Amino acid sequence: MAKDMTLLWGTGSPPCWRVMIALEEKSLQGYNQKLLSFEKMEHKSQEVLDINPRGQLPTFKHGDNVLNESYAACFYLESQFKSQGTKLIPDGPAEQALMYQRMFEGLTFYEKLNVVIYYTFNWFVPEGERHESALKRNKEALVTELKLWESYLQKLGSGSYLAGPSFTLADVVVFPTVGTLFRFGLSPERYPKLGEYYNLLKERPSVKASWPPHWLENPKRLDTLKDI
Amino acid sequence: MAKDMTLWWGSGSPPCWRVMIALEEKKLQGYNQKLLSFEKGEHKSKEVMDVNPRGQLPAFKCGDKIINESYGACFFLECEYMSQGTKLIPVNSSEKALVLQRTFEGNTLHQKMADVFMYNRRVPENERQESAFKRLKETLTGEVQMWEGHLQKTPGGFLAGKSFSMADVIVYPSVALLFRMGLSEKRYPKLSEYHKNLKDRPSIKATWPPLWKDTPGQDFLKDI
């Protein structure tokens, strides 16, 4: 039951967003939640460490079951609440296989975005180790990755989700990355298929309900990625 | 059916090894397979690129379905062949939760290992720095210590308790690679015990990296 669940999360964090979308899709509204601040280092607080020794968000409990890895939480929720809410893993083997393939490519996609963002904002990279050439290289890698996802969506046609005609776990885990890309200024003119996908998903109730609050407070997009 | 499956793989690569262990555990021996050489750049060959545009191994086809991501392939095989072979994801919710948690933490371990082992391959010469490499090694050390801690706290012999699970399919190859690269058995007794105990498991024995059998490992990690 949602009342036995607790999510500790941070705004704008794709891994946290994934779990929140999954909870909404499985009709588990009403879970206990606490918004924490990365800036104030609240992800390293004792409250978090008691559940997640890695001091990371999301941190998620269902009763005594701890699932801090966002993909683990999403799989768990689909499995435990299979009979309620949206069916997130399709029955057809072909669609299922594509869902699994895209879900896990989603990890690579997210990492490539992260490297660029961290580098741009000087997070996690000590000053003496920053190289202009590295930022350039990482941006090029992200562009290659973006073109791949554009091609995936192109092949499936307009209005499609990542694994075909239905919304699946692939969309749960990958949309937050796409949402973040556009927040940081990705050009929908240069990436029209991703733009279309973004527009389709941003209207979905589960996505709207879990939209990062600080993006609502400051709706102006950044321009970090506008030229890539 | 195994006859409709094809796996392109490289010796010693944990992602490839994961899929091979899963295939064995799900009683899918007899799949078509091709061993390729990373050193000769065969992972970038047309044959692989036709299946995996990322030019990476494993590349895996199941009939006309393509699942190159090792986690994806393992989950797909467990789902499709749920009723045969070893049950890799338990039904009980607490056991399932721990299996899933460890399975996905396995990605963090793999990434931190790759950051260190692939440093020279990934980072152009002019960007390489002793301080950066040192930091990555320290991060890996912390991660390995965490896994030692996980095993200390989880009795039963396997990563998620007393049964072999998806967590072991995914993470054992990384643990084996750590020891192959010289990880100290004395400093990490639980990991060492885990490494040794699972060596004789049929699925692991059957898929042990061929290039490891006749050559010594390295001592790269002996001091961490």
Short mmCIF file of C-alpha atoms in Angstrom, two decimals:
data_model
loop_
_atom_site.label_atom_id
_atom_site.label_comp_id
_atom_site.label_asym_id
_atom_site.label_seq_id
_atom_site.Cartn_x
_atom_site.Cartn_y
_atom_site.Cartn_z
CA MET A 1 0.00 0.00 0.00
CA ALA A 2 1.14 3.54 -0.71
CA LYS A 3 0.89 4.38 2.99
CA ASP A 4 3.71 1.93 3.70
CA MET A 5 5.98 3.63 1.21
CA THR A 6 8.43 6.44 1.77
CA LEU A 7 10.36 8.30 -0.90
CA LEU A 8 13.15 10.72 -0.12
CA TRP A 9 13.81 12.75 -3.26
CA GLY A 10 15.34 15.82 -4.83
CA THR A 11 13.81 18.10 -7.45
CA GLY A 12 15.09 17.74 -11.00
CA SER A 13 16.87 14.46 -10.33
CA PRO A 14 15.97 12.04 -13.14
CA PRO A 15 16.40 8.92 -10.98
CA CYS A 16 13.96 10.35 -8.41
CA TRP A 17 11.57 11.38 -11.16
CA ARG A 18 11.54 7.82 -12.58
CA VAL A 19 10.29 6.40 -9.29
CA MET A 20 7.66 9.12 -8.94
CA ILE A 21 6.32 8.45 -12.44
CA ALA A 22 6.18 4.72 -11.67
CA LEU A 23 4.29 5.35 -8.41
CA GLU A 24 1.75 7.51 -10.23
CA GLU A 25 1.33 4.99 -13.07
CA LYS A 26 0.70 2.17 -10.59
CA SER A 27 -1.96 4.26 -8.83
CA LEU A 28 0.10 4.52 -5.67
CA GLN A 29 -0.54 8.18 -4.91
CA GLY A 30 -0.52 8.93 -1.21
CA TYR A 31 2.95 7.57 -0.54
CA ASN A 32 4.96 9.37 2.14
CA GLN A 33 7.53 11.63 0.63
CA LYS A 34 10.12 14.19 1.63
CA LEU A 35 11.72 16.69 -0.70
CA LEU A 36 15.36 17.20 0.18
CA SER A 37 17.90 19.70 -1.04
CA PHE A 38 21.06 18.56 -2.80
CA GLU A 39 22.48 22.05 -2.38
CA LYS A 40 22.13 21.85 1.39
CA MET A 41 23.71 18.38 1.25
CA GLU A 42 20.57 16.84 2.72
CA HIS A 43 21.18 13.69 0.67
CA LYS A 44 24.09 13.05 3.05
CA SER A 45 21.95 13.49 6.16
CA GLN A 46 21.59 10.74 8.74
CA GLU A 47 17.96 10.29 7.71
CA VAL A 48 19.06 9.27 4.24
CA LEU A 49 22.15 7.34 5.32
CA ASP A 50 20.05 5.21 7.66
CA ILE A 51 18.23 3.83 4.63
CA ASN A 52 20.79 4.41 1.88
CA PRO A 53 24.44 4.07 2.93
CA ARG A 54 25.40 5.59 -0.40
CA GLY A 55 23.89 8.92 0.64
CA GLN A 56 22.03 9.29 -2.64
CA LEU A 57 18.54 10.07 -3.80
CA PRO A 58 16.13 8.52 -4.50
CA THR A 59 15.94 6.58 -1.29
CA PHE A 60 12.82 4.41 -1.22
CA LYS A 61 11.24 2.03 1.25
CA HIS A 62 8.16 -0.12 1.04
CA GLY A 63 7.66 -1.51 4.52
CA ASP A 64 11.06 -3.04 5.23
CA ASN A 65 11.97 -3.36 1.58
CA VAL A 66 14.62 -0.88 0.54
CA LEU A 67 15.01 0.00 -3.14
CA ASN A 68 17.30 2.96 -3.69
CA GLU A 69 18.30 2.16 -7.23
CA SER A 70 15.64 3.82 -9.37
CA TYR A 71 15.43 0.98 -11.90
CA ALA A 72 15.12 -1.54 -9.05
CA ALA A 73 12.25 0.46 -7.53
CA CYS A 74 10.48 0.70 -10.90
CA PHE A 75 10.75 -3.04 -11.60
CA TYR A 76 9.64 -3.81 -8.05
CA LEU A 77 6.58 -1.59 -8.29
CA GLU A 78 5.51 -3.06 -11.62
CA SER A 79 5.96 -6.57 -10.28
CA GLN A 80 4.26 -6.06 -6.91
CA PHE A 81 1.37 -4.03 -8.29
CA LYS A 82 0.96 -5.77 -11.62
CA SER A 83 -2.80 -5.85 -11.40
CA GLN A 84 -3.31 -2.15 -10.76
CA GLY A 85 -2.63 0.99 -12.71
CA THR A 86 -0.88 0.95 -16.09
CA LYS A 87 0.61 -2.27 -17.39
CA LEU A 88 4.24 -1.22 -17.71
CA ILE A 89 5.75 -4.40 -19.18
CA PRO A 90 4.02 -5.45 -22.42
CA ASP A 91 3.09 -9.08 -23.03
CA GLY A 92 4.24 -9.35 -26.63
CA PRO A 93 7.85 -10.65 -26.79
CA ALA A 94 8.89 -8.26 -29.55
CA GLU A 95 7.64 -5.19 -27.69
CA GLN A 96 9.04 -6.50 -24.43
CA ALA A 97 12.47 -7.09 -25.95
CA LEU A 98 12.51 -3.57 -27.37
CA MET A 99 11.43 -2.18 -24.01
CA TYR A 100 14.32 -3.93 -22.24
CA GLN A 101 16.80 -2.80 -24.89
CA ARG A 102 15.73 0.86 -24.67
CA MET A 103 15.46 0.85 -20.86
CA PHE A 104 19.05 -0.13 -20.48
CA GLU A 105 20.30 2.08 -23.27
CA GLY A 106 18.60 4.70 -21.13
CA LEU A 107 21.37 4.30 -18.56
CA THR A 108 23.98 5.20 -21.17
CA PHE A 109 21.84 8.12 -22.35
CA TYR A 110 21.57 9.50 -18.82
CA GLU A 111 25.30 9.11 -18.13
CA LYS A 112 26.23 10.98 -21.30
CA LEU A 113 23.93 13.85 -20.38
CA ASN A 114 25.24 13.94 -16.83
CA VAL A 115 28.87 14.18 -17.84
CA VAL A 116 28.11 17.28 -19.91
CA ILE A 117 26.01 18.93 -17.22
CA TYR A 118 28.48 18.21 -14.43
CA TYR A 119 31.33 19.51 -16.54
CA THR A 120 29.46 22.63 -17.57
CA PHE A 121 28.49 23.52 -14.02
CA ASN A 122 31.77 22.33 -12.53
CA TRP A 123 30.18 19.74 -10.29
CA PHE A 124 32.30 16.77 -9.22
CA VAL A 125 35.23 17.67 -11.42
CA PRO A 126 38.04 19.24 -9.39
CA GLU A 127 39.36 22.46 -10.89
CA GLY A 128 42.79 21.13 -11.77
CA GLU A 129 41.25 18.36 -13.83
CA ARG A 130 39.00 20.43 -16.10
CA HIS A 131 39.91 20.45 -19.77
CA GLU A 132 38.15 22.33 -22.56
CA SER A 133 38.93 19.37 -24.79
CA ALA A 134 37.10 17.03 -22.39
CA LEU A 135 33.95 19.16 -22.43
CA LYS A 136 34.10 19.23 -26.24
CA ARG A 137 34.56 15.47 -26.39
CA ASN A 138 31.71 14.82 -23.96
CA LYS A 139 29.38 17.11 -25.89
CA GLU A 140 30.21 15.26 -29.12
CA ALA A 141 29.45 11.95 -27.40
CA LEU A 142 26.09 13.34 -26.26
CA VAL A 143 25.28 14.48 -29.81
CA THR A 144 26.04 10.99 -31.15
CA GLU A 145 23.76 9.55 -28.49
CA LEU A 146 20.98 12.05 -29.26
CA LYS A 147 21.10 11.19 -32.97
CA LEU A 148 20.70 7.53 -32.09
CA TRP A 149 17.52 8.23 -30.07
CA GLU A 150 16.22 10.49 -32.84
CA SER A 151 16.65 7.55 -35.21
CA TYR A 152 14.88 5.17 -32.84
CA LEU A 153 11.86 7.45 -32.64
CA GLN A 154 11.98 8.11 -36.38
CA LYS A 155 11.69 4.37 -37.07
CA LEU A 156 8.66 3.96 -34.85
CA GLY A 157 6.71 6.86 -36.27
CA SER A 158 4.80 9.79 -34.80
CA GLY A 159 2.92 9.36 -31.56
CA SER A 160 4.89 6.29 -30.64
CA TYR A 161 6.41 5.53 -27.27
CA LEU A 162 9.95 4.23 -26.96
CA ALA A 163 9.07 0.53 -27.30
CA GLY A 164 6.10 0.86 -29.64
CA PRO A 165 2.44 1.80 -29.36
CA SER A 166 2.20 1.55 -25.57
CA PHE A 167 3.70 3.49 -22.70
CA THR A 168 6.11 1.16 -20.88
CA LEU A 169 8.89 1.07 -18.29
CA ALA A 170 11.20 2.32 -21.03
CA ASP A 171 9.31 5.62 -21.02
CA VAL A 172 9.20 5.71 -17.20
CA VAL A 173 12.99 5.52 -16.97
CA VAL A 174 14.00 7.46 -20.07
CA PHE A 175 11.53 10.36 -20.18
CA PRO A 176 13.16 12.12 -17.19
CA THR A 177 16.39 12.28 -19.18
CA VAL A 178 14.53 13.73 -22.17
CA GLY A 179 12.74 16.20 -19.91
CA THR A 180 16.08 17.30 -18.50
CA LEU A 181 17.60 17.70 -21.98
CA PHE A 182 14.92 20.20 -22.97
CA ARG A 183 15.12 21.96 -19.60
CA PHE A 184 18.79 22.55 -20.34
CA GLY A 185 17.91 24.05 -23.71
CA LEU A 186 18.11 21.23 -26.25
CA SER A 187 16.80 22.48 -29.58
CA PRO A 188 13.56 20.82 -30.72
CA GLU A 189 14.31 22.13 -34.22
CA ARG A 190 17.50 20.11 -34.32
CA TYR A 191 15.93 17.09 -32.61
CA PRO A 192 12.34 17.09 -33.85
CA LYS A 193 11.51 13.50 -32.95
CA LEU A 194 12.72 13.94 -29.40
CA GLY A 195 10.77 17.21 -29.32
CA GLU A 196 7.62 15.39 -30.40
CA TYR A 197 8.19 12.69 -27.79
CA TYR A 198 8.73 15.33 -25.11
CA ASN A 199 5.48 17.09 -26.07
CA LEU A 200 3.58 13.80 -26.00
CA LEU A 201 4.84 12.73 -22.60
CA LYS A 202 4.75 16.06 -20.78
CA GLU A 203 0.95 15.95 -20.93
CA ARG A 204 0.72 12.52 -19.37
CA PRO A 205 -0.89 12.73 -15.89
CA SER A 206 1.90 10.82 -14.12
CA VAL A 207 4.51 13.10 -15.67
CA LYS A 208 2.59 16.28 -14.92
CA ALA A 209 1.98 15.20 -11.32
CA SER A 210 5.68 14.60 -10.74
CA TRP A 211 7.12 17.51 -12.75
CA PRO A 212 10.10 18.97 -10.85
CA PRO A 213 8.70 21.74 -8.62
CA HIS A 214 11.63 24.08 -9.15
CA TRP A 215 11.04 23.90 -12.90
CA LEU A 216 7.49 25.11 -12.29
CA GLU A 217 8.79 27.93 -10.10
CA ASN A 218 11.36 28.96 -12.72
CA PRO A 219 9.91 27.93 -16.07
CA LYS A 220 12.63 29.60 -18.12
CA ARG A 221 14.85 26.99 -19.75
CA LEU A 222 18.62 27.14 -19.49
CA ASP A 223 20.68 27.44 -22.65
CA THR A 224 23.43 24.97 -21.82
CA LEU A 225 22.53 22.61 -24.66
CA LYS A 226 21.04 25.00 -27.18
CA ASP A 227 23.92 24.79 -29.60
CA ILE A 228 24.56 21.07 -29.57
CA MET B 1 14.63 -21.69 -28.45
CA ALA B 2 18.39 -21.60 -28.01
CA LYS B 3 18.86 -22.47 -31.70
CA ASP B 4 17.26 -19.13 -32.65
CA MET B 5 19.66 -17.16 -30.48
CA THR B 6 23.03 -15.72 -31.39
CA LEU B 7 25.52 -14.11 -29.05
CA TRP B 8 28.58 -12.15 -30.15
CA TRP B 9 30.94 -11.87 -27.22
CA GLY B 10 34.44 -11.11 -25.97
CA SER B 11 36.41 -13.04 -23.37
CA GLY B 12 36.49 -11.52 -19.87
CA SER B 13 33.93 -8.82 -20.58
CA PRO B 14 31.51 -8.78 -17.62
CA PRO B 15 28.50 -7.69 -19.71
CA CYS B 16 29.07 -10.63 -22.11
CA TRP B 17 29.67 -13.03 -19.26
CA ARG B 18 26.39 -12.01 -17.57
CA VAL B 19 24.36 -13.03 -20.62
CA MET B 20 26.22 -16.34 -20.91
CA ILE B 21 25.57 -17.18 -17.26
CA ALA B 22 21.90 -16.31 -17.71
CA LEU B 23 21.64 -18.53 -20.80
CA GLU B 24 23.15 -21.45 -18.89
CA GLU B 25 20.94 -20.90 -15.85
CA LYS B 26 17.82 -20.81 -18.03
CA LYS B 27 18.87 -24.07 -19.71
CA LEU B 28 19.41 -22.43 -23.08
CA GLN B 29 22.66 -24.19 -23.98
CA GLY B 30 23.10 -24.70 -27.68
CA TYR B 31 22.75 -21.04 -28.65
CA ASN B 32 24.86 -19.85 -31.57
CA GLN B 33 27.84 -17.87 -30.46
CA LYS B 34 30.90 -16.12 -31.84
CA LEU B 35 33.93 -15.16 -29.80
CA LEU B 36 35.42 -11.90 -31.00
CA SER B 37 38.58 -10.03 -30.11
CA PHE B 38 38.39 -6.54 -28.61
CA GLU B 39 42.08 -6.12 -29.27
CA LYS B 40 41.63 -6.70 -32.98
CA GLY B 41 38.74 -4.23 -32.96
CA GLU B 42 36.26 -6.92 -33.99
CA HIS B 43 33.54 -5.32 -31.86
CA LYS B 44 33.51 -2.54 -34.46
CA SER B 45 33.18 -4.96 -37.39
CA LYS B 46 30.26 -4.74 -39.79
CA GLU B 47 28.95 -8.04 -38.49
CA VAL B 48 28.54 -6.55 -35.01
CA MET B 49 27.44 -3.08 -36.16
CA ASP B 50 24.61 -4.69 -38.16
CA VAL B 51 23.21 -6.01 -34.91
CA ASN B 52 24.51 -3.37 -32.50
CA PRO B 53 25.00 0.11 -33.99
CA ARG B 54 26.93 1.02 -30.85
CA GLY B 55 29.71 -1.35 -31.88
CA GLN B 56 29.77 -2.98 -28.47
CA LEU B 57 29.68 -6.51 -27.09
CA PRO B 58 27.60 -8.34 -26.18
CA ALA B 59 25.45 -8.22 -29.26
CA PHE B 60 22.50 -10.58 -28.88
CA LYS B 61 19.71 -11.74 -31.15
CA CYS B 62 16.78 -13.82 -30.07
CA GLY B 63 15.02 -14.74 -33.31
CA ASP B 64 14.46 -11.30 -34.81
CA LYS B 65 14.59 -9.53 -31.45
CA ILE B 66 17.77 -7.66 -30.61
CA ILE B 67 18.82 -7.02 -27.00
CA ASN B 68 22.43 -5.89 -26.76
CA GLU B 69 22.26 -4.40 -23.30
CA SER B 70 23.36 -7.18 -20.95
CA TYR B 71 20.86 -6.29 -18.22
CA GLY B 72 18.12 -6.18 -20.85
CA ALA B 73 19.06 -9.58 -22.22
CA CYS B 74 19.20 -11.16 -18.74
CA PHE B 75 15.84 -9.72 -17.70
CA PHE B 76 14.27 -10.70 -21.02
CA LEU B 77 15.54 -14.29 -20.72
CA GLU B 78 14.25 -14.58 -17.14
CA CYS B 79 10.87 -13.25 -18.23
CA GLU B 80 10.52 -15.32 -21.42
CA TYR B 81 11.83 -18.53 -19.85
CA MET B 82 10.42 -18.00 -16.38
CA SER B 83 9.23 -21.57 -16.11
CA GLN B 84 12.53 -23.24 -16.95
CA GLY B 85 15.92 -23.38 -15.29
CA THR B 86 16.78 -21.36 -12.20
CA LYS B 87 14.32 -18.78 -10.96
CA LEU B 88 16.46 -15.64 -11.02
CA ILE B 89 14.00 -13.17 -9.51
CA PRO B 90 12.19 -14.44 -6.41
CA VAL B 91 8.46 -14.20 -5.88
CA ASN B 92 8.67 -13.21 -2.21
CA SER B 93 8.62 -9.42 -2.02
CA SER B 94 11.47 -8.94 0.46
CA GLU B 95 13.75 -11.31 -1.39
CA LYS B 96 12.78 -9.72 -4.69
CA ALA B 97 13.55 -6.25 -3.36
CA LEU B 98 17.03 -7.23 -2.22
CA VAL B 99 17.77 -9.04 -5.49
CA LEU B 100 16.71 -6.00 -7.51
CA GLN B 101 18.60 -3.57 -5.28
CA ARG B 102 21.87 -5.53 -5.56
CA THR B 103 21.35 -6.18 -9.25
CA PHE B 104 21.22 -2.48 -10.01
CA GLU B 105 23.96 -1.52 -7.57
CA GLY B 106 25.98 -3.85 -9.77
CA ASN B 107 25.91 -1.20 -12.47
CA THR B 108 27.65 1.25 -10.15
CA LEU B 109 30.36 -1.30 -9.40
CA HIS B 110 30.83 -2.00 -13.10
CA GLN B 111 31.04 1.73 -13.95
CA LYS B 112 33.60 2.43 -11.26
CA MET B 113 35.70 -0.49 -12.40
CA ALA B 114 35.48 0.65 -16.03
CA ASP B 115 36.51 4.19 -15.02
CA VAL B 116 39.76 2.76 -13.68
CA PHE B 117 40.51 -0.08 -16.12
CA MET B 118 39.56 1.88 -19.22
CA TYR B 119 41.13 5.17 -18.12
CA ASN B 120 43.87 5.22 -20.72
CA ARG B 121 41.52 4.06 -23.44
CA ARG B 122 38.85 6.64 -22.67
CA VAL B 123 40.90 9.66 -21.73
CA PRO B 124 43.12 11.24 -24.39
CA GLU B 125 46.75 11.58 -23.37
CA ASN B 126 46.69 15.34 -22.92
CA GLU B 127 43.79 15.06 -20.46
CA ARG B 128 45.20 12.31 -18.29
CA GLN B 129 46.18 13.30 -14.77
CA GLU B 130 47.63 11.37 -11.89
CA SER B 131 45.26 13.13 -9.48
CA ALA B 132 42.21 12.17 -11.53
CA PHE B 133 43.29 8.55 -11.80
CA LYS B 134 44.05 8.42 -8.09
CA ARG B 135 40.58 9.77 -7.34
CA LEU B 136 38.95 7.15 -9.54
CA LYS B 137 40.91 4.42 -7.81
CA GLU B 138 39.83 5.71 -4.41
CA THR B 139 36.22 5.76 -5.56
CA LEU B 140 36.56 2.16 -6.72
CA THR B 141 38.11 1.19 -3.39
CA GLY B 142 35.12 2.64 -1.54
CA GLU B 143 32.76 0.75 -3.82
CA VAL B 144 34.58 -2.57 -3.33
CA GLN B 145 34.52 -2.02 0.44
CA MET B 146 30.78 -1.48 0.22
CA TRP B 147 30.32 -4.87 -1.47
CA GLU B 148 32.51 -6.53 1.15
CA GLY B 149 30.16 -4.97 3.68
CA HIS B 150 27.07 -6.21 1.80
CA LEU B 151 28.38 -9.78 1.93
CA GLN B 152 29.28 -9.47 5.60
CA LYS B 153 25.72 -8.44 6.39
CA THR B 154 24.02 -10.98 4.10
CA PRO B 155 24.43 -14.58 5.24
CA GLY B 156 23.56 -17.35 2.84
CA GLY B 157 26.44 -17.43 0.39
CA PHE B 158 24.89 -15.41 -2.39
CA LEU B 159 24.60 -11.67 -2.87
CA ALA B 160 20.95 -11.54 -1.92
CA GLY B 161 20.77 -14.38 0.57
CA LYS B 162 20.66 -18.14 0.37
CA SER B 163 19.71 -18.52 -3.28
CA PHE B 164 21.53 -17.76 -6.51
CA SER B 165 19.73 -14.89 -8.21
CA MET B 166 19.86 -12.24 -10.90
CA ALA B 167 22.15 -10.26 -8.59
CA ASP B 168 24.78 -13.00 -8.88
CA VAL B 169 24.31 -13.29 -12.66
CA ILE B 170 25.00 -9.58 -13.02
CA VAL B 171 27.62 -8.98 -10.34
CA TYR B 172 29.69 -12.18 -10.15
CA PRO B 173 31.55 -11.38 -13.42
CA SER B 174 32.66 -8.05 -11.95
CA VAL B 175 33.85 -9.71 -8.74
CA ALA B 176 35.78 -12.29 -10.74
CA LEU B 177 37.37 -9.49 -12.74
CA LEU B 178 38.40 -7.70 -9.56
CA PHE B 179 40.34 -10.77 -8.42
CA ARG B 180 41.71 -11.30 -11.91
CA MET B 181 43.13 -7.80 -11.59
CA GLY B 182 44.82 -8.65 -8.29
CA LEU B 183 42.33 -7.68 -5.57
CA SER B 184 43.67 -8.77 -2.18
CA GLU B 185 41.97 -11.85 -0.81
CA LYS B 186 43.17 -10.97 2.69
CA ARG B 187 41.67 -7.51 2.66
CA TYR B 188 38.40 -8.67 1.17
CA PRO B 189 37.73 -12.07 2.72
CA LYS B 190 33.98 -12.15 2.10
CA LEU B 191 34.35 -11.22 -1.55
CA SER B 192 37.12 -13.79 -1.86
CA GLU B 193 34.94 -16.49 -0.33
CA TYR B 194 32.08 -15.55 -2.66
CA HIS B 195 34.44 -15.60 -5.64
CA LYS B 196 35.78 -19.05 -4.77
CA ASN B 197 32.45 -20.63 -3.82
CA LEU B 198 30.72 -19.72 -7.05
CA LYS B 199 33.59 -20.76 -9.31
CA ASP B 200 32.27 -24.31 -9.36
CA ARG B 201 28.71 -23.44 -10.14
CA PRO B 202 27.99 -25.16 -13.50
CA SER B 203 26.83 -21.98 -15.29
CA ILE B 204 29.96 -20.14 -14.18
CA LYS B 205 32.36 -22.96 -14.86
CA ALA B 206 30.89 -23.43 -18.32
CA THR B 207 31.33 -19.76 -19.19
CA TRP B 208 34.65 -18.94 -17.49
CA PRO B 209 36.54 -16.54 -19.80
CA PRO B 210 38.62 -18.74 -22.12
CA LEU B 211 41.53 -16.30 -22.22
CA TRP B 212 41.83 -16.41 -18.41
CA LYS B 213 42.38 -20.13 -18.24
CA ASP B 214 45.97 -20.24 -19.42
CA THR B 215 47.27 -16.80 -18.60
CA PRO B 216 48.09 -15.13 -15.29
CA GLY B 217 46.06 -12.18 -14.09
CA GLN B 218 47.42 -8.75 -13.25
CA ASP B 219 48.26 -7.19 -9.90
CA PHE B 220 46.86 -3.80 -10.69
CA LEU B 221 44.47 -3.79 -7.73
CA LYS B 222 46.71 -5.42 -5.17
CA ASP B 223 47.09 -2.29 -3.09
CA ILE B 224 43.49 -1.13 -2.89
#
